[in-house]
Coordinates of C-alpha atoms in Angstrom, one line a residue:
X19 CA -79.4 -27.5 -18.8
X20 CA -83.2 -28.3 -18.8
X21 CA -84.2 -32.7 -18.1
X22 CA -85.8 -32.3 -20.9
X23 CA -86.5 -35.9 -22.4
X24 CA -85.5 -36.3 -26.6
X25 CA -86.1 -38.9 -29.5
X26 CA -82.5 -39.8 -30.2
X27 CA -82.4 -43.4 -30.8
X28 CA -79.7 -45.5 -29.2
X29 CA -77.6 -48.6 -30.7
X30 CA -76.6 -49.9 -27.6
X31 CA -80.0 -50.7 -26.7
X32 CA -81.0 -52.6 -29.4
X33 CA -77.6 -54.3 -30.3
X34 CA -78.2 -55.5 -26.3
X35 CA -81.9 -56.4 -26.2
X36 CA -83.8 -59.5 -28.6
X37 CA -85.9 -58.0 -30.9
X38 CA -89.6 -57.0 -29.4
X39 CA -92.7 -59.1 -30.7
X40 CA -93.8 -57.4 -33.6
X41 CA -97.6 -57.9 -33.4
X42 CA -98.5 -55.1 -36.9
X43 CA -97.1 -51.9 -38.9
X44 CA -99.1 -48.7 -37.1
X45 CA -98.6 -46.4 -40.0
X46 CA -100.9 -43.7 -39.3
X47 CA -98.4 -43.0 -36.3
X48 CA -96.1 -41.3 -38.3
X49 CA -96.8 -37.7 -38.0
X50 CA -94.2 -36.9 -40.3
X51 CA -94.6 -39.0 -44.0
X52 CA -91.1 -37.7 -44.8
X53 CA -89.9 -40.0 -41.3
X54 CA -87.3 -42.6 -41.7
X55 CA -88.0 -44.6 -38.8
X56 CA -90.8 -47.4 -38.7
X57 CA -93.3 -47.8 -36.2
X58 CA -94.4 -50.9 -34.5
X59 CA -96.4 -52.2 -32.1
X60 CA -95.0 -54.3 -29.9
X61 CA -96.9 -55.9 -27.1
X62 CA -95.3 -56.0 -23.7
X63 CA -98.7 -57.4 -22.6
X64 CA -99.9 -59.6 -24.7
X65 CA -103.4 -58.9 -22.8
X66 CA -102.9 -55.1 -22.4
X67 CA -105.7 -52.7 -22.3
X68 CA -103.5 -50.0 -23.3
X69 CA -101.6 -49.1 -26.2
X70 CA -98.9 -46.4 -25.6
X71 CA -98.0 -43.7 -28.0
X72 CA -94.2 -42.0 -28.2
X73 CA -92.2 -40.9 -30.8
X74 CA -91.7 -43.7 -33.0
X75 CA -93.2 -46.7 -30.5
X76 CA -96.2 -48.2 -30.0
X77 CA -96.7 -50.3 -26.6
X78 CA -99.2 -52.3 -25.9
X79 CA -99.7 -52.8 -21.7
X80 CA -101.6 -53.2 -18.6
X81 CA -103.2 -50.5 -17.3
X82 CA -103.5 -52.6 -13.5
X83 CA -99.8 -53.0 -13.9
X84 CA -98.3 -49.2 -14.6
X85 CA -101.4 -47.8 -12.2
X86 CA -99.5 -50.3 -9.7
X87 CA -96.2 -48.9 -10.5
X88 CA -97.0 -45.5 -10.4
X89 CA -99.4 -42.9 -8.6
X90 CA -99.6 -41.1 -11.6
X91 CA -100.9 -43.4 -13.8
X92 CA -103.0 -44.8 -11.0
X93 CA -104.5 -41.6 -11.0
X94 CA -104.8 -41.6 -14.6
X95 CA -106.9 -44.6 -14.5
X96 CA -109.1 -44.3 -11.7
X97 CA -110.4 -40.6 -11.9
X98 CA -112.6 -38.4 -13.9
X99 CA -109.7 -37.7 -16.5
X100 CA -110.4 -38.8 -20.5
X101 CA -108.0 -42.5 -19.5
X102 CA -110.0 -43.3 -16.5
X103 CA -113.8 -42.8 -17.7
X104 CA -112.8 -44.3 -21.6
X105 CA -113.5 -47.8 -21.6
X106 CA -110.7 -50.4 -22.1
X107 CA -110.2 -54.1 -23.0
X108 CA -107.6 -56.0 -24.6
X109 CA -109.8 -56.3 -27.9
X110 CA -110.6 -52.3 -27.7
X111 CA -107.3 -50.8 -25.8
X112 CA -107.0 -47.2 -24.9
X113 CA -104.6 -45.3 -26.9
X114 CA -102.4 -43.0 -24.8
X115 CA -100.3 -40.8 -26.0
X116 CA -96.8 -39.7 -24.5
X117 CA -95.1 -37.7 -27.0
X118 CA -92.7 -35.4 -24.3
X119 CA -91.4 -39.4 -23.1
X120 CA -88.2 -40.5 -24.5
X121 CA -89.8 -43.8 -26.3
X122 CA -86.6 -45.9 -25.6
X123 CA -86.6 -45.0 -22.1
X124 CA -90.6 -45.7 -21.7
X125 CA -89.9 -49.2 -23.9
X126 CA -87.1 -50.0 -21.2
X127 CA -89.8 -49.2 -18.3
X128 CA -92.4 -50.7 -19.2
X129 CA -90.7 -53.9 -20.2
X130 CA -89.1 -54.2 -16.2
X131 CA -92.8 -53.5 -15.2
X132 CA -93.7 -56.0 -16.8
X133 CA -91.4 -58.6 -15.8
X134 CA -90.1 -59.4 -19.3
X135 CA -88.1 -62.2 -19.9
X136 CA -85.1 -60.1 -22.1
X137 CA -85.2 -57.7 -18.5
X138 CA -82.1 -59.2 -17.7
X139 CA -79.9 -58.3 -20.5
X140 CA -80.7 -55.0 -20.2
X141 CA -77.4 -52.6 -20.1
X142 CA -78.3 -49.1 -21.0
X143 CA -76.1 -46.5 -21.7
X144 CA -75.4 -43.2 -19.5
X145 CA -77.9 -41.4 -21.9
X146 CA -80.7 -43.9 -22.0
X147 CA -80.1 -44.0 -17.9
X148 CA -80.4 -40.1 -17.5
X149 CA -83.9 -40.6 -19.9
X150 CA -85.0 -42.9 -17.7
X151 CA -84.0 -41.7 -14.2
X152 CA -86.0 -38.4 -15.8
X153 CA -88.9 -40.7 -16.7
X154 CA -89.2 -42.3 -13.2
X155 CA -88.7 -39.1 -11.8
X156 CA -91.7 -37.5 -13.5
X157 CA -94.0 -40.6 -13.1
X158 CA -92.9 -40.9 -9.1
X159 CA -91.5 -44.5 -9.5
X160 CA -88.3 -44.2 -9.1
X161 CA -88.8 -47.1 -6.4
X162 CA -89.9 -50.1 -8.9
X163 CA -86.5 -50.0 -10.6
X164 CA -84.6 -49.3 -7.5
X165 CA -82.2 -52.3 -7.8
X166 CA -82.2 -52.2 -11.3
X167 CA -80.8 -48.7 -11.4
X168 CA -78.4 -49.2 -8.7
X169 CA -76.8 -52.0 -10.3
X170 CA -76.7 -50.1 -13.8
X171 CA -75.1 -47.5 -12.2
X172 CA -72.0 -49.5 -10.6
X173 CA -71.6 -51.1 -13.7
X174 CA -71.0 -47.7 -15.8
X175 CA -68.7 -46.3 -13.1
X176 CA -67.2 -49.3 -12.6
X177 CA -65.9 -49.7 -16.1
X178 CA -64.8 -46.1 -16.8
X179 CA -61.5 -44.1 -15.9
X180 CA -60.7 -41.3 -14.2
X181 CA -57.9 -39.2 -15.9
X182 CA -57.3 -36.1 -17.9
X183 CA -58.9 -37.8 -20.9
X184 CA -61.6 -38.9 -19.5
X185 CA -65.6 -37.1 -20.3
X186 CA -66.7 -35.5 -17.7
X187 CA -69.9 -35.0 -19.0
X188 CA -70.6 -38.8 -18.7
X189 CA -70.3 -38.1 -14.7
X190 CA -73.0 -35.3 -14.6
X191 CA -74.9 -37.4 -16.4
X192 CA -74.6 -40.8 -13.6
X193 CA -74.8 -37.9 -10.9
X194 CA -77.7 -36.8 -11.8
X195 CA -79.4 -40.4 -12.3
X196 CA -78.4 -40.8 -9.2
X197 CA -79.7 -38.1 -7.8
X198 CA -83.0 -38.8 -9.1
X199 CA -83.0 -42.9 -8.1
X200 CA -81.8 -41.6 -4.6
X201 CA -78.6 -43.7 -4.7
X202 CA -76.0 -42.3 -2.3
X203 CA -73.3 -44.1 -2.9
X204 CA -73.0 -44.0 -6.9
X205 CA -74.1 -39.8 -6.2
X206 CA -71.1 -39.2 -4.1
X207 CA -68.9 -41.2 -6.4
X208 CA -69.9 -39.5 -9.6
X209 CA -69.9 -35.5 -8.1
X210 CA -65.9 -36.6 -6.8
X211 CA -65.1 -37.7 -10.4
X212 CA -66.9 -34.5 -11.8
X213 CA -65.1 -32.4 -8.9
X214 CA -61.7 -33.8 -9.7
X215 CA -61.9 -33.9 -13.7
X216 CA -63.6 -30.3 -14.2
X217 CA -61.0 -27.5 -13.9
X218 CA -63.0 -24.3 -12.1
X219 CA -63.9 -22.5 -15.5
X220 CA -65.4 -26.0 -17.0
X221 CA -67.0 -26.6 -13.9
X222 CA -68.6 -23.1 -14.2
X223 CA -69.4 -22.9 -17.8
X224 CA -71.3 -26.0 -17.5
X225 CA -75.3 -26.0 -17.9
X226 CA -77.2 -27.3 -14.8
X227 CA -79.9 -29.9 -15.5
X228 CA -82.8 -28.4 -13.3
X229 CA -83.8 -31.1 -11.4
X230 CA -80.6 -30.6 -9.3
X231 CA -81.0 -28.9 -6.1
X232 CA -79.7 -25.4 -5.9
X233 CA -76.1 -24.5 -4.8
X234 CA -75.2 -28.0 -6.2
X235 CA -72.8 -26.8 -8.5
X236 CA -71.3 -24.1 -5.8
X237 CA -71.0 -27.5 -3.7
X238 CA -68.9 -29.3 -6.6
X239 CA -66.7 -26.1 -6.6
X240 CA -65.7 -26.3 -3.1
X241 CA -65.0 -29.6 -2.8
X242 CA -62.8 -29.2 -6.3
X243 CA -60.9 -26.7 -4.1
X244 CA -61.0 -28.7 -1.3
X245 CA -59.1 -31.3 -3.3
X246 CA -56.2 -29.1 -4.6
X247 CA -55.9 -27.8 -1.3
X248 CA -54.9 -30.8 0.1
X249 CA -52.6 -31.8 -2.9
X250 CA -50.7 -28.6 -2.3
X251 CA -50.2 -29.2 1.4
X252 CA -48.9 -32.8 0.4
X253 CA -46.1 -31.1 -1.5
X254 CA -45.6 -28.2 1.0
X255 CA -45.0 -30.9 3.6
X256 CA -42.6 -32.2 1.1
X257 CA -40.7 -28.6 1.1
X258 CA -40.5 -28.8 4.5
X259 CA -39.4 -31.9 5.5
X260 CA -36.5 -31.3 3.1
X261 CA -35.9 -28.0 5.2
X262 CA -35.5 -29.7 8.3
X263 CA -33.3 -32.3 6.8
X264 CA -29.9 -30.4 8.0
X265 CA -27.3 -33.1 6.8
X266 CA -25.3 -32.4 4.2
X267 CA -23.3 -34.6 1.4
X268 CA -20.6 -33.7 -1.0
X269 CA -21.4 -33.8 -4.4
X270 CA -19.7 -35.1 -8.2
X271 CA -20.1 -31.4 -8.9
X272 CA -18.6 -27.8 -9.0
X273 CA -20.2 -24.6 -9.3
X274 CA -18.7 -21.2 -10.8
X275 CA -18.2 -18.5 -8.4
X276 CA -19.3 -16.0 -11.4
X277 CA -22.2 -17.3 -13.5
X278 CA -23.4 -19.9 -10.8
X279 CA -23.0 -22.7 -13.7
X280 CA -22.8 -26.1 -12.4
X281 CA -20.5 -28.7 -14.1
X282 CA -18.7 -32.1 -13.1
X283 CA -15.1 -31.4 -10.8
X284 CA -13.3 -33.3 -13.5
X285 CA -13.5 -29.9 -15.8
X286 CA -10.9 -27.3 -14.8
X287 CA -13.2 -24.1 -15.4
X288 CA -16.6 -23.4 -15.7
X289 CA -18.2 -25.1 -19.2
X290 CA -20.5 -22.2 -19.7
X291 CA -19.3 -20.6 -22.9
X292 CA -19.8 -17.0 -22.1
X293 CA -17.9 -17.6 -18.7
X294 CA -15.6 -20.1 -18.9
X295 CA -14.2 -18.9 -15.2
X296 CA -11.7 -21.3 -13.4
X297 CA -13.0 -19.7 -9.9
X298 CA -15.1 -22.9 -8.9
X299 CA -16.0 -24.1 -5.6
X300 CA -17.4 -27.4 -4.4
X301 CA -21.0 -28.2 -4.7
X302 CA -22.5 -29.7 -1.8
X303 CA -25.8 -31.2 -0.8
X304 CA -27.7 -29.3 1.5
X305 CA -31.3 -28.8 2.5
X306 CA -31.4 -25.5 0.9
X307 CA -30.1 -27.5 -2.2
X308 CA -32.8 -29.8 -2.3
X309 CA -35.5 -27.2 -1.7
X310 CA -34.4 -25.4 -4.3
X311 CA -34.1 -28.7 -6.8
X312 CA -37.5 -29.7 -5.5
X313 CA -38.8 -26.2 -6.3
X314 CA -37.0 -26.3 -10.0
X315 CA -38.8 -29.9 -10.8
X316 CA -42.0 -29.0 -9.7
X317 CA -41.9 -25.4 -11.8
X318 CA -40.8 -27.9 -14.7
X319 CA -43.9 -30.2 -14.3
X320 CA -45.9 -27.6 -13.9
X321 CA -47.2 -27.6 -10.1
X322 CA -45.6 -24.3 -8.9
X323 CA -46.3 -21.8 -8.7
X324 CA -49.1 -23.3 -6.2
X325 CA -51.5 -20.0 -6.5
X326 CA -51.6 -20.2 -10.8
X327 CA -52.7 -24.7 -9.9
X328 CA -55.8 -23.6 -7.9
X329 CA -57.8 -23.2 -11.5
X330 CA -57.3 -26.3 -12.5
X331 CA -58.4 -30.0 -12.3
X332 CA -56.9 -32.0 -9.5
X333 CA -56.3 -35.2 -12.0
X334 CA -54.1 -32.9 -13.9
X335 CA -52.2 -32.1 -11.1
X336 CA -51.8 -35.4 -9.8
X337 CA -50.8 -36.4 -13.3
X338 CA -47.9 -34.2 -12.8
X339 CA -47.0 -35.5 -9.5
X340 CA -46.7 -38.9 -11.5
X341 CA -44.0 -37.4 -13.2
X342 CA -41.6 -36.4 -10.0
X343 CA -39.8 -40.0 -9.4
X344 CA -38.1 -39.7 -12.7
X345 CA -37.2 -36.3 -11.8
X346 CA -35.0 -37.6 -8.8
X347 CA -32.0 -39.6 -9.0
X348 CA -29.0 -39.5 -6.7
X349 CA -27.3 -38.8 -10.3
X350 CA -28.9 -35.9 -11.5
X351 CA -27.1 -33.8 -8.5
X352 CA -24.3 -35.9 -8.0
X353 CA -25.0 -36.4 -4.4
X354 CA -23.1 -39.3 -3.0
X355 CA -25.2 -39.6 0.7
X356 CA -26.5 -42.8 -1.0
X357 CA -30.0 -43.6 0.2
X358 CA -29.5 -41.1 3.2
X359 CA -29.8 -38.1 0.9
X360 CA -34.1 -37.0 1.6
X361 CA -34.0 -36.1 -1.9
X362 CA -33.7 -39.5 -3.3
X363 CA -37.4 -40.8 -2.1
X364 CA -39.2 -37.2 -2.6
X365 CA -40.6 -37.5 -5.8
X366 CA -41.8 -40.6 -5.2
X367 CA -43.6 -39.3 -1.7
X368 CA -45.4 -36.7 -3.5
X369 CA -46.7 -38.7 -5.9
X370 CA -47.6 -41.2 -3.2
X371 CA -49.1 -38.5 -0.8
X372 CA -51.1 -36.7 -3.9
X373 CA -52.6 -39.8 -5.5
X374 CA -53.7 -41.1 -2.0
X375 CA -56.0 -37.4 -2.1
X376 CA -57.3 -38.1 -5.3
X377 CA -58.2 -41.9 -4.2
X378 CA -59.6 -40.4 -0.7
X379 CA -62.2 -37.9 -2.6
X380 CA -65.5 -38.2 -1.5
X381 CA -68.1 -36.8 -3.5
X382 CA -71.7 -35.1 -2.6
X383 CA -73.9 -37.3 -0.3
X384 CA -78.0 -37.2 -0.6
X385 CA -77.9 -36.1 3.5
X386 CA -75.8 -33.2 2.9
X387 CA -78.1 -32.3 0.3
X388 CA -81.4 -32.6 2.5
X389 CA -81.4 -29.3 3.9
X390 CA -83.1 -28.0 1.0
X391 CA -84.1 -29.2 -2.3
X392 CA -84.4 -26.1 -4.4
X393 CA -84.2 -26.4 -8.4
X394 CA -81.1 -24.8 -10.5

């Protein structure tokens, strides 16, 4: 997936900003006389010397300000190109036009440049961010909205979840913001989100945006592995500490020498219709038992087989392991070892020990990414 800028307009920013100064109606800015949006020119600098063209803004600014900002449009200004021979005031400004720049994204920009007042309010979306983390990126100022960026960036992961419902797209999206901006912290913690929400075909049908370095996605896919890895060995551990748990309780239960059906001692014969056997024996608990009931609730939740779990997203399986405490009660097999029976605790210890991986995740930093910085 290209970072290539668009024109979609966003709600959230203008339901969150005040309304720009309106200084006139530009009409012959509409390319397109069939458009239904209106164009304005709104002056960010009252005393700019340049008004900016894109899509369906018009913004008047200081040329001393964005050359100041940026080395591109310093460049701009002060060489032989058309913008820095044409002459400029603020009673004959220089039209520029930027039609390939998202205009809500330059608006956004320009208006932090220039200190505006409404700067504060400002609480763009994931979209809007990934414009503008674009923008900066292409105009090499991705340092005069540093703390800005960082802070709009906590804020969106801050307020979203991380669970099978959850859009994993929003996470590539704040990943690669990040990426761009060169925040390490908000990068790791939006490639572990992507990482433990994308199951491995998602993960691999998903489009790059190019200005990721190469092998990112390849990265992403080990540490998704990674992740299940160490789920699995959290309930592996579980298996075996029940195997080394050699005591042994008696049960409520009986179990049919013939069909292997398991029913309460007060019945005389086996309850299974088909058998209906009086050969029963005692049922006791053992630490082949438990394996085998910890094996039978974890094939009902679905997290065994462990080879067929590899595939998919850790936060599914560890919203399975949220399941497992209701699976164990000292009634369900009729144990009476009390709260010595290892099978009481066990679903809760998985869950415990598999929710701790999940919360332990740590995503893609910027230093291991600075060996080389080759485009997808």
């Amino acid at each position: 997936m290209a970072c290539m800028t668009t024109s979609q307009r966003r709600s959230t920013l203008t339901e969150a900003l005040p309304s720009p100064s309106v200084v006139d109606d530009v009409d012959d800015a509409l390319s397109d006389p069939f458009a239904l949006r209106v164009v304005a020119r709104e002056a960010i600098d009252e005393e700019g010397d340049v008004l900016v063209h894109s899509g369906s803004k018009t913004l008047l600014v200081s040329s001393k300000i964005l050359g100041l900002a940026s080395p591109v449009f310093k460049v701009m200004f002060k060489s032989r190109f058309r913008e820095g021979t044409t002459a400029r005031s603020p009673q004959q400004p220089l039209e520029l036009r930027l039609s390939d720049d998202d205009p809500d994204a330059l608006a956004l920009l320009f208006r932090i440049w220039h200190f505006a007042p409404e700067r504060k309010h400002f609480r763009p979306d994931v979209d809007l961010q990934l414009e503008l983390a674009q923008l900066t990126d292409k105009y090499d100022c991705s340092s005069s909205i540093y703390m800005e960026s960082k802070y709009w960036l906590r804020a969106l992961l801050g307020q979203t979840k991380t669970d099978v419902e959850a859009d994993v797209d929003v996470y590539w999206k704040s990943a690669t913001a990040a990426f761009l901006w060169g925040h390490d912290e908000e990068l790791a913690t939006s490639t572990a989100k992507v990482a433990l929400l994308s199951s491995a075909e998602k993960l691999d049908a998903h489009k790059m945006y190019s200005c990721l370095p190469g092998g990112f996605k390849q990265r992403l896919q080990q540490l998704r592995k990674q992740v299940l890895s160490k789920m699995i060995s959290e309930v592996e551990a579980a298996l075996d500490y029940l195997r080394s748990e050699r005591g042994a309780f008696t049960t409520n239960l009986a179990v049919c020498n013939h069909c292997g059906q398991q029913d309460s001692l007060v019945y005389s014969r086996c309850q299974r219709q088909q058998c209906r056997k009086d050969d029963r024996r005692r049922h006791y608990c053992t630490g082949e038992v438990r394996v085998a009931l910890l094996l039978n609730a974890l094939s009902s939740a679905g997290m065994w087989p462990f080879t067929d779990r590899l595939e998919e997203s850790a936060v599914l399986f560890s919203t399975k392991a949220n399941l497992l405490p209701m699976a164990f009660s000292l009634q369900q097999h009729g144990c009476d070892g009390d709260t010595k029976c290892p099978l009481l605790h066990i679903g809760a210890r998985v869950d415990e020990k598999v929710n701790a991986v999940v919360a332990q995740c740590r995503g893609i930093s910027l230093q291991s990414l600075s060996e080389g910085d080759d485009r997808e």
